[in-house]
Every structure is written in C-alpha cells, then in structure tokens.
Short mmCIF file of C-alpha atoms in Angstrom, two decimals:
data_model
loop_
_atom_site.label_atom_id
_atom_site.label_comp_id
_atom_site.label_asym_id
_atom_site.label_seq_id
_atom_site.Cartn_x
_atom_site.Cartn_y
_atom_site.Cartn_z
CA MET A 1 -10.02 -67.39 1.33
CA LYS A 2 -6.76 -65.63 0.24
CA LYS A 3 -8.16 -65.17 -3.28
CA LEU A 4 -11.33 -63.61 -1.84
CA ILE A 5 -9.45 -61.05 0.25
CA ALA A 6 -7.27 -60.26 -2.59
CA CYS A 7 -10.30 -59.65 -4.97
CA PHE A 8 -11.94 -57.54 -2.26
CA ALA A 9 -8.78 -55.44 -1.81
CA LEU A 10 -8.53 -55.04 -5.59
CA GLY A 11 -12.15 -54.08 -5.81
CA CYS A 12 -11.69 -51.51 -3.15
CA PHE A 13 -8.57 -50.09 -4.87
CA PHE A 14 -10.46 -49.71 -8.21
CA ALA A 15 -13.57 -48.24 -6.45
CA GLY A 16 -11.19 -45.70 -4.92
CA VAL A 17 -9.54 -44.90 -8.24
CA SER A 18 -12.81 -44.59 -9.99
CA THR A 19 -14.13 -42.18 -7.24
CA VAL A 20 -11.10 -40.21 -7.66
CA ALA A 21 -11.31 -40.09 -11.49
CA LEU A 22 -14.96 -39.30 -11.47
CA SER A 23 -15.09 -36.39 -9.05
CA THR A 24 -17.27 -33.60 -10.65
CA PRO A 25 -16.25 -29.92 -10.78
CA GLU A 26 -18.96 -29.22 -8.17
CA GLU A 27 -17.59 -31.99 -5.87
CA ASP A 28 -14.19 -30.49 -6.20
CA ARG A 29 -15.45 -27.04 -5.43
CA VAL A 30 -17.27 -28.17 -2.32
CA ALA A 31 -14.23 -30.08 -1.17
CA PHE A 32 -12.00 -27.08 -1.99
CA GLN A 33 -14.06 -24.56 -0.15
CA ASN A 34 -14.57 -26.89 2.89
CA TYR A 35 -10.86 -27.45 3.15
CA TYR A 36 -10.15 -23.68 3.69
CA GLN A 37 -13.25 -23.01 5.84
CA THR A 38 -11.88 -25.89 8.15
CA LYS A 39 -8.35 -24.79 7.97
CA PHE A 40 -9.08 -21.19 8.73
CA SER A 41 -12.15 -21.59 10.79
CA ASP A 42 -11.83 -18.09 12.28
CA VAL A 43 -12.14 -16.47 8.74
CA PRO A 44 -15.67 -15.68 7.65
CA TYR A 45 -16.51 -17.27 4.31
CA ASP A 46 -16.96 -13.87 2.59
CA ASP A 47 -13.57 -12.53 3.74
CA PHE A 48 -11.53 -15.08 1.55
CA ILE A 49 -11.76 -12.54 -1.33
CA ASN A 50 -9.23 -10.59 0.42
CA GLY A 51 -6.56 -13.10 -0.14
CA VAL A 52 -3.54 -13.12 2.44
CA TYR A 53 -5.19 -10.16 4.28
CA SER A 54 -8.01 -12.54 5.38
CA ILE A 55 -5.48 -14.45 7.53
CA ASP A 56 -2.74 -11.77 8.20
CA MET A 57 -4.11 -9.19 10.65
CA PRO A 58 -1.03 -6.95 10.97
CA SER A 59 -0.86 -6.65 7.10
CA ARG A 60 -4.49 -6.25 6.83
CA GLU A 61 -4.42 -2.86 8.60
CA GLN A 62 -1.65 -1.50 6.32
CA TRP A 63 -3.73 -2.88 3.25
CA GLN A 64 -6.89 -1.18 4.50
CA THR A 65 -5.00 2.07 4.83
CA LEU A 66 -3.78 1.68 1.25
CA GLU A 67 -7.25 0.95 0.00
CA GLU A 68 -8.43 4.35 1.38
CA PHE A 69 -6.42 6.04 -1.53
CA PRO A 70 -5.75 3.04 -3.66
CA PRO A 71 -2.83 3.20 -5.98
CA TYR A 72 -4.95 1.63 -8.77
CA GLU A 73 -7.27 4.70 -8.93
CA LEU A 74 -5.29 6.15 -11.82
CA ALA A 75 -5.53 2.90 -13.79
CA LEU A 76 -9.24 2.75 -13.16
CA GLU A 77 -9.73 6.23 -14.61
CA GLN A 78 -7.51 5.27 -17.58
CA GLY A 79 -9.51 2.11 -18.04
CA GLU A 80 -12.71 3.93 -18.07
CA THR A 81 -11.38 6.34 -20.84
CA ILE A 82 -10.15 3.35 -22.88
CA PHE A 83 -13.59 1.63 -22.47
CA ASN A 84 -15.47 4.69 -23.71
CA THR A 85 -13.15 5.66 -26.55
CA PRO A 86 -14.77 4.51 -29.80
CA PHE A 87 -12.62 2.38 -32.16
CA ALA A 88 -11.67 3.79 -35.64
CA ASN A 89 -14.94 2.31 -37.01
CA GLY A 90 -17.05 4.12 -34.46
CA LYS A 91 -17.95 1.17 -32.33
CA THR A 92 -16.97 0.66 -28.67
CA TYR A 93 -16.24 -2.24 -26.33
CA ALA A 94 -19.82 -1.94 -25.16
CA ASP A 95 -20.93 -3.43 -28.54
CA CYS A 96 -18.89 -6.53 -28.02
CA PHE A 97 -20.19 -7.61 -24.53
CA ASP A 98 -23.40 -8.50 -22.80
CA ASN A 99 -24.98 -5.59 -20.79
CA GLY A 100 -22.66 -3.18 -22.67
CA GLY A 101 -19.70 -4.70 -20.86
CA ILE A 102 -20.88 -3.35 -17.41
CA GLY A 103 -21.03 -5.79 -14.46
CA ILE A 104 -19.99 -8.90 -16.37
CA ARG A 105 -16.53 -9.63 -14.93
CA GLN A 106 -17.85 -12.26 -12.60
CA ASN A 107 -19.01 -14.50 -15.49
CA TYR A 108 -15.48 -14.82 -16.84
CA PRO A 109 -13.79 -17.13 -17.76
CA TYR A 110 -16.43 -19.13 -19.62
CA PHE A 111 -16.16 -21.96 -22.13
CA ASP A 112 -17.16 -20.91 -25.57
CA LEU A 113 -18.86 -23.84 -27.36
CA GLU A 114 -18.48 -22.32 -30.80
CA GLN A 115 -14.69 -21.64 -30.42
CA GLY A 116 -14.19 -24.71 -28.30
CA GLN A 117 -11.99 -22.95 -25.78
CA VAL A 118 -11.88 -21.07 -22.53
CA ILE A 119 -12.42 -17.36 -23.02
CA THR A 120 -11.04 -15.05 -20.37
CA LEU A 121 -11.98 -11.42 -20.22
CA GLU A 122 -8.58 -10.41 -21.62
CA LEU A 123 -8.94 -12.65 -24.58
CA ALA A 124 -12.54 -11.45 -25.24
CA ILE A 125 -11.26 -7.83 -25.17
CA ASN A 126 -8.54 -8.60 -27.72
CA GLN A 127 -11.02 -10.56 -29.87
CA CYS A 128 -13.36 -7.51 -29.76
CA ARG A 129 -10.44 -5.23 -30.79
CA GLU A 130 -9.41 -7.45 -33.73
CA ALA A 131 -13.05 -7.79 -34.93
CA ASN A 132 -13.22 -4.05 -35.01
CA GLY A 133 -10.00 -3.68 -36.92
CA GLU A 134 -7.71 -2.60 -33.94
CA LYS A 135 -4.41 -4.16 -32.86
CA PRO A 136 -4.68 -6.52 -29.78
CA PHE A 137 -3.28 -5.24 -26.51
CA ARG A 138 -0.34 -7.04 -24.77
CA TYR A 139 -1.64 -9.33 -22.08
CA LYS A 140 0.36 -8.76 -18.90
CA ARG A 141 0.23 -5.03 -18.05
CA GLY A 142 -0.60 -1.67 -19.41
CA LYS A 143 -3.83 -0.92 -21.19
CA ILE A 144 -5.34 -4.42 -20.89
CA ALA A 145 -4.90 -4.30 -17.21
CA GLU A 146 -6.35 -0.77 -16.99
CA LEU A 147 -9.35 -1.72 -19.06
CA THR A 148 -9.98 -4.81 -17.01
CA ALA A 149 -9.58 -2.85 -13.83
CA TYR A 150 -12.52 -0.67 -14.90
CA MET A 151 -14.58 -3.57 -15.98
CA ALA A 152 -13.81 -5.41 -12.78
CA TYR A 153 -14.81 -2.40 -10.76
CA THR A 154 -18.29 -2.48 -12.34
CA SER A 155 -18.69 -5.99 -11.16
CA ARG A 156 -17.77 -5.34 -7.48
CA GLY A 157 -20.18 -7.13 -5.22
CA GLU A 158 -21.38 -9.55 -7.90
CA THR A 159 -21.04 -13.25 -7.23
CA ILE A 160 -18.46 -15.25 -9.07
CA ASN A 161 -20.38 -17.47 -11.46
CA VAL A 162 -18.10 -19.60 -13.70
CA VAL A 163 -20.07 -22.17 -15.64
CA ILE A 164 -18.75 -25.41 -16.89
CA PRO A 165 -21.29 -26.51 -19.59
CA ASP A 166 -22.25 -30.14 -20.25
CA ASP A 167 -19.71 -30.52 -22.99
CA PRO A 168 -16.67 -32.97 -22.92
CA ARG A 169 -14.41 -30.20 -24.23
CA ALA A 170 -15.40 -27.80 -21.38
CA LEU A 171 -14.82 -30.61 -18.82
CA ALA A 172 -11.49 -31.45 -20.43
CA ALA A 173 -10.45 -27.72 -20.11
CA TYR A 174 -11.43 -27.79 -16.49
CA GLU A 175 -9.55 -31.08 -15.76
CA MET A 176 -6.46 -29.61 -17.57
CA GLY A 177 -6.48 -26.54 -15.37
CA LYS A 178 -6.88 -28.77 -12.29
CA LYS A 179 -4.03 -30.99 -13.36
CA PHE A 180 -1.88 -27.80 -13.88
CA TYR A 181 -2.72 -26.58 -10.39
CA TYR A 182 -1.66 -29.73 -8.64
CA THR A 183 1.39 -30.63 -10.78
CA LYS A 184 4.94 -29.86 -9.43
CA ARG A 185 7.08 -27.94 -11.85
CA GLY A 186 10.51 -26.30 -12.19
CA GLN A 187 13.76 -26.81 -10.53
CA LEU A 188 12.37 -26.24 -6.97
CA ASN A 189 9.62 -28.88 -7.69
CA PHE A 190 6.58 -26.94 -6.58
CA ALA A 191 2.97 -27.14 -7.53
CA CYS A 192 0.70 -24.12 -7.22
CA ALA A 193 -1.01 -26.31 -4.45
CA ASP A 194 2.19 -26.65 -2.51
CA CYS A 195 2.14 -23.07 -1.51
CA HIS A 196 -1.59 -22.23 -1.61
CA VAL A 197 -3.24 -25.47 -0.32
CA GLY A 198 -0.94 -27.39 2.10
CA GLY A 199 1.38 -24.36 2.65
CA SER A 200 -1.32 -21.74 2.90
CA GLY A 201 -1.03 -19.94 6.30
CA GLY A 202 2.67 -20.88 6.55
CA TYR A 203 5.59 -18.91 5.56
CA ILE A 204 8.17 -18.93 2.73
CA ARG A 205 11.05 -16.67 4.09
CA THR A 206 9.09 -13.68 5.38
CA GLU A 207 6.03 -14.03 3.24
CA LEU A 208 2.76 -15.53 4.52
CA LEU A 209 1.24 -17.76 1.95
CA SER A 210 -2.37 -16.95 0.98
CA PRO A 211 -5.27 -19.49 0.75
CA ALA A 212 -6.22 -20.25 -2.87
CA LEU A 213 -9.89 -19.79 -2.22
CA GLY A 214 -10.70 -16.32 -3.54
CA HIS A 215 -7.44 -16.00 -5.31
CA THR A 216 -8.90 -14.71 -8.55
CA SER A 217 -11.51 -12.40 -7.14
CA HIS A 218 -9.55 -9.35 -6.92
CA PHE A 219 -7.61 -9.20 -10.21
CA PRO A 220 -6.26 -7.19 -11.91
CA VAL A 221 -4.07 -6.05 -9.05
CA TYR A 222 -1.81 -3.17 -8.42
CA ARG A 223 1.19 -4.81 -6.82
CA LEU A 224 3.61 -2.66 -4.99
CA LYS A 225 6.44 -4.92 -6.17
CA TRP A 226 5.39 -4.16 -9.80
CA GLY A 227 4.62 -0.50 -9.15
CA ALA A 228 1.82 -0.91 -11.59
CA ILE A 229 -1.44 -2.81 -12.16
CA GLY A 230 -1.09 -6.23 -13.83
CA THR A 231 -3.18 -9.24 -14.89
CA LEU A 232 -3.84 -12.57 -13.38
CA HIS A 233 -1.66 -14.28 -16.02
CA ARG A 234 1.17 -11.96 -15.12
CA ARG A 235 0.91 -13.34 -11.59
CA PHE A 236 0.79 -16.94 -12.82
CA SER A 237 3.80 -16.25 -14.84
CA GLY A 238 5.76 -14.78 -11.81
CA CYS A 239 4.75 -17.76 -9.67
CA ASN A 240 6.06 -20.27 -12.21
CA GLN A 241 9.36 -18.37 -12.45
CA GLN A 242 9.59 -18.23 -8.75
CA VAL A 243 9.71 -22.03 -8.68
CA ARG A 244 12.19 -21.87 -11.51
CA ALA A 245 9.87 -23.34 -14.16
CA LYS A 246 9.68 -21.71 -17.56
CA ALA A 247 6.56 -19.57 -17.57
CA PHE A 248 3.78 -20.25 -20.09
CA LYS A 249 2.51 -17.65 -22.54
CA ALA A 250 -0.05 -15.19 -21.06
CA GLN A 251 -3.47 -16.23 -22.44
CA GLY A 252 -2.15 -19.43 -23.83
CA GLU A 253 -4.23 -22.48 -23.33
CA GLU A 254 -2.36 -23.57 -20.10
CA TYR A 255 -3.03 -20.37 -18.15
CA ARG A 256 -6.61 -20.04 -19.48
CA ASN A 257 -7.55 -23.46 -18.34
CA LEU A 258 -5.81 -22.87 -14.93
CA GLU A 259 -7.84 -19.70 -14.62
CA TYR A 260 -10.99 -21.65 -15.53
CA PHE A 261 -10.42 -24.14 -12.72
CA LEU A 262 -9.17 -21.71 -10.09
CA THR A 263 -12.08 -19.27 -10.59
CA TYR A 264 -14.60 -22.02 -10.49
CA MET A 265 -13.20 -23.05 -7.17
CA SER A 266 -14.21 -19.62 -5.96
CA ASN A 267 -17.79 -19.70 -7.31
CA GLY A 268 -20.13 -18.19 -4.75
CA LEU A 269 -17.76 -15.59 -3.47
CA GLU A 270 -18.04 -11.96 -4.32
CA TYR A 271 -15.92 -10.32 -7.05
CA ASN A 272 -13.97 -7.49 -5.62
CA GLY A 273 -11.33 -6.48 -8.18
CA PRO A 274 -9.26 -4.53 -8.71
CA GLY A 275 -7.11 -4.97 -5.63
CA VAL A 276 -3.81 -3.93 -4.20
CA ARG A 277 -1.30 -6.28 -3.04
CA LYS A 278 2.31 -6.27 -1.66
CA MET G 1 59.05 -58.20 -14.36
CA LYS G 2 59.40 -56.57 -17.73
CA SER G 3 55.86 -57.35 -18.67
CA ILE G 4 54.60 -55.84 -15.54
CA LEU G 5 56.53 -52.70 -16.23
CA ARG G 6 55.21 -52.53 -19.79
CA THR G 7 51.73 -52.82 -18.33
CA ILE G 8 52.23 -50.07 -15.82
CA VAL G 9 53.72 -47.79 -18.55
CA ALA G 10 50.90 -48.51 -20.95
CA CYS G 11 48.40 -47.84 -18.26
CA VAL G 12 50.07 -44.55 -17.43
CA PHE G 13 49.88 -43.41 -21.16
CA PHE G 14 46.33 -44.62 -21.35
CA PHE G 15 45.08 -42.61 -18.37
CA THR G 16 47.17 -39.63 -19.30
CA ALA G 17 45.55 -39.60 -22.75
CA CYS G 18 42.10 -39.93 -21.12
CA VAL G 19 42.70 -36.93 -18.84
CA VAL G 20 44.18 -34.85 -21.60
CA GLY G 21 41.28 -35.79 -23.89
CA ALA G 22 38.66 -34.93 -21.22
CA SER G 23 40.23 -31.61 -20.46
CA GLU G 24 40.48 -30.48 -24.06
CA PRO G 25 37.18 -31.01 -25.73
CA THR G 26 36.88 -30.18 -29.42
CA ALA G 27 34.26 -27.98 -31.26
CA GLU G 28 32.82 -31.19 -32.66
CA ASP G 29 32.41 -32.61 -28.99
CA PHE G 30 30.67 -29.29 -28.00
CA ASN G 31 28.28 -29.28 -30.92
CA LYS G 32 27.28 -32.82 -30.24
CA ALA G 33 26.72 -32.28 -26.58
CA PHE G 34 24.88 -28.97 -27.31
CA ALA G 35 22.47 -30.71 -29.65
CA GLU G 36 21.76 -33.43 -27.09
CA ALA G 37 21.16 -30.87 -24.21
CA ASN G 38 18.92 -28.74 -26.43
CA ALA G 39 16.97 -31.92 -27.48
CA ALA G 40 16.36 -32.73 -23.69
CA ARG G 41 15.30 -29.06 -23.14
CA LYS G 42 12.86 -29.20 -26.14
CA MET G 43 11.41 -32.51 -24.96
CA ALA G 44 10.88 -31.22 -21.42
CA GLY G 45 9.23 -28.10 -22.91
CA GLU G 46 6.77 -30.22 -25.06
CA LEU G 47 5.79 -31.97 -21.90
CA GLY G 48 5.21 -28.53 -20.14
CA HIS G 49 8.14 -29.00 -17.83
CA GLU G 50 10.97 -26.87 -19.16
CA TRP G 51 12.90 -25.32 -16.33
CA ARG G 52 13.36 -21.54 -16.14
CA ASP G 53 17.13 -21.34 -16.65
CA THR G 54 17.91 -24.15 -19.13
CA ALA G 55 17.73 -22.07 -22.30
CA LYS G 56 19.77 -19.33 -20.51
CA ILE G 57 22.50 -21.82 -19.61
CA LEU G 58 22.65 -23.05 -23.24
CA ARG G 59 22.97 -19.50 -24.58
CA LYS G 60 25.73 -18.88 -22.04
CA ALA G 61 27.40 -22.20 -23.28
CA GLN G 62 27.31 -21.01 -26.88
CA GLU G 63 28.87 -17.72 -26.03
CA THR G 64 31.52 -19.37 -23.90
CA ALA G 65 32.34 -21.71 -26.70
CA THR G 66 32.38 -18.85 -29.22
CA ALA G 67 34.84 -17.09 -26.93
CA GLY G 68 37.04 -20.23 -27.00
CA ASP G 69 36.66 -21.77 -23.60
CA LEU G 70 35.31 -25.12 -24.67
CA LYS G 71 36.03 -26.83 -21.31
CA LYS G 72 33.74 -24.37 -19.47
CA ALA G 73 31.23 -24.44 -22.31
CA MET G 74 31.08 -28.26 -21.92
CA GLU G 75 30.30 -27.85 -18.22
CA LEU G 76 27.49 -25.55 -18.90
CA VAL G 77 26.10 -27.82 -21.58
CA ALA G 78 26.16 -30.85 -19.23
CA GLU G 79 24.26 -28.74 -16.56
CA ALA G 80 21.63 -27.70 -19.19
CA LYS G 81 21.30 -31.38 -20.24
CA LEU G 82 20.77 -32.46 -16.64
CA GLN G 83 18.07 -29.94 -16.28
CA GLY G 84 16.36 -30.97 -19.60
CA GLU G 85 16.40 -34.57 -18.50
CA ALA G 86 15.24 -33.85 -15.01
CA GLY G 87 12.27 -31.98 -16.43
CA ILE G 88 11.34 -34.98 -18.55
CA VAL G 89 11.54 -37.20 -15.55
CA GLN G 90 9.47 -34.64 -13.47
CA ALA G 91 6.75 -34.64 -16.19
CA LYS G 92 6.49 -38.44 -16.26
CA ARG G 93 6.46 -38.70 -12.44
CA GLU G 94 3.87 -35.97 -12.03
CA GLY G 95 1.68 -37.60 -14.67
CA ALA G 96 1.06 -40.21 -12.03
CA LEU G 97 1.23 -38.27 -8.82
CA TRP G 98 -0.63 -35.09 -9.28
CA GLU G 99 -4.13 -36.63 -8.68
CA GLY G 100 -3.04 -37.65 -5.19
CA ARG G 101 -2.81 -34.07 -4.21
CA VAL G 102 -6.30 -32.95 -5.14
CA ILE G 103 -8.40 -31.89 -2.26
CA ARG G 104 -11.19 -34.40 -1.57
#
C-alpha cells in the first residue's frame, strides 16, 4: 500500500513538472494577462498600456498634463526627418521595411527564420543602414530612439502582434527570454518579476511599481530622469544596474529574447508609443 | 616547567609571525589573489550573473596596489572574489528556482 501511495505521489510530482515544462507561450500569455486583470480588477484591460499610470491616479493626472505638450515631440520631428532622409545610395528606410516602414512597430520583435534570431526594430534599422552602406546607430539613445519614436507613432492604435513561429529555435528564444524575466540577478538578488509581478502595485521607496502587462507598448520613452528619449534596452539596462547586476549589451541576445517574451505577453493590447515617463 | 615556558614562547613567536605575515602581504600574494578573484568574476559573467560593481572593485584594487597599499588592495580583492563566487552560486541556484516563479 505504501509503495502504491509513493508511486502515486511520484506520478503526481512528475505530472506537475511536465505541465510546468510544457506550458505553451499562449498558455503563458493567458495566465500572465489574467494575473494582472485579477490583481488590478478596477483597471480596464486596454488601460494597462499606460504602465504605472493605469494604477496611480494622482500621477496619472500629471502625466496626462505632460502628454498635452509631450516632451518627445521634438524627437518625433527629428525621427521623421531621419526616416525620410535618403542614404548616400539614394535609398531610404522605407525600402527596407514592409508597408514602407509605416504602421509596422506592433509586429516587432519577430523571429527571423533565415537569420535564426530575434529581430527587434532597432536591430532591423541598423541592418538596413549597414545593407545600404551606412554606419549603424548606437542602440540606447539619440538617433535610434528618435527614429523608432517616429515609427512607433505611425503604429499608434495598432494591436501588438508578436508571433512565435513553429520552429524550435523561436521557442528556445522565447523560453530564454522567459527564464531571464524570472531569474534573480545582482547583489540585491532581484528578478524583473520580483518588482513587476509580485511587487506590482507596491512601493520601492517612494516609487510605485508598475504592472508588467503593457510594459513594452509605449517605447521608446522620454524619461524625465534621462531628460531625453531612450530605447527599451536602455531601460532594461537601467533596471539590471538598479539591482546591482552587470547590465547586458543593448541588442545583445539576452535583451532581444527578453523583449520577445515580454512583448508577447502583451499581445492583444494596443501599441501607444512613444510615451513619457518619470 | 621549562618545557611549558618553551612551548609558550614558541607559540607567541608563531602567532606574532602569523599576524605580521597577514598584515603585510606581498605583491606576489596580491597578484595571486587578484587572478583568483578575476577568474570568479569571469565565471559569474559567463553564467550571466556578474554583479555590477565587481569589475570596479578589482580596478580599484589594482590602483590601490600600484599606489603601494597592499593591505587595502587585498581587502578589495577579497570583496571582489566574494562577489564573483556569490554570482556563481546565484546562477546555479536560479537555474533550478526560476521556473517556480512563472505565472501559471
């Protein structure tokens, strides 16, 4: 009898483990979104794209005032100029992207089957530049952020639609991003999830921690702290350093896979970049 | 009685030598300790768990040693080594624990 119970317990354990290991990206996404909709039941689903301002009403009013004359406006104009300025060979960014590069932001990042890696919009821009004989932009701030701000603006209102193709390499990239998100790092021993899953809605010092759902919808962002517009990978880098972990390279494999996972979690929400944040 | 005294004197000399030895590290001691700490940092980095300040502490240790304060430099190297080793432990531990945090 004891052996029977032991076998049953072992069976249950392995059944549990295999369920854990076999959760699909779509199952993850549904669980992820349900978690936040339950935790913040007063927040309408569509409002999660506003990050911390979906749960912080006093700050929301200040933010809405800022959005009336947004500090990223100049970056938008500069981004449009960059977008429309031909390369030395006469071609433009429009030649590199579907639909001439307009209204495509919501489809990034995607897994490129030929290259066998996650392609973010920033990486695609630099691949376009290099293919046309231009030097690549730096990845955290400046022209890359201005250009993606403009391209993001043309995607406002479009639904985030990150696809994970039926390819083991794509699934592996997604899983690596997922692992990164839930892994504790640095001297302070924090995972991204510690602040933005369990800790969301709570405080670190005076800062209210935002829900992770919708986190990538509004990038690039003009951060008042930066006094400039910056990319998502700049923010990833800052988060890692805040927990006293060595940051990874912007547009390196780690952050691209993280962006792949995190953006997939927001599939179904609207894209609303660029944004402004504290 | 004499043998007890001899033992006590020998012990005093021995511990004095230890204390003096510990408080005055040589350049060779520093180089060895630095290499060990740097190896721990690199290993943590390969596992994706290098901590933010480890390389900075090692740079500071090198500068301090160059300035001639080997005792302080050894303290810094020990701190860096501890960070590197802790990063390795963190990587191994997290390899087993992260899945338990996934939202289900």
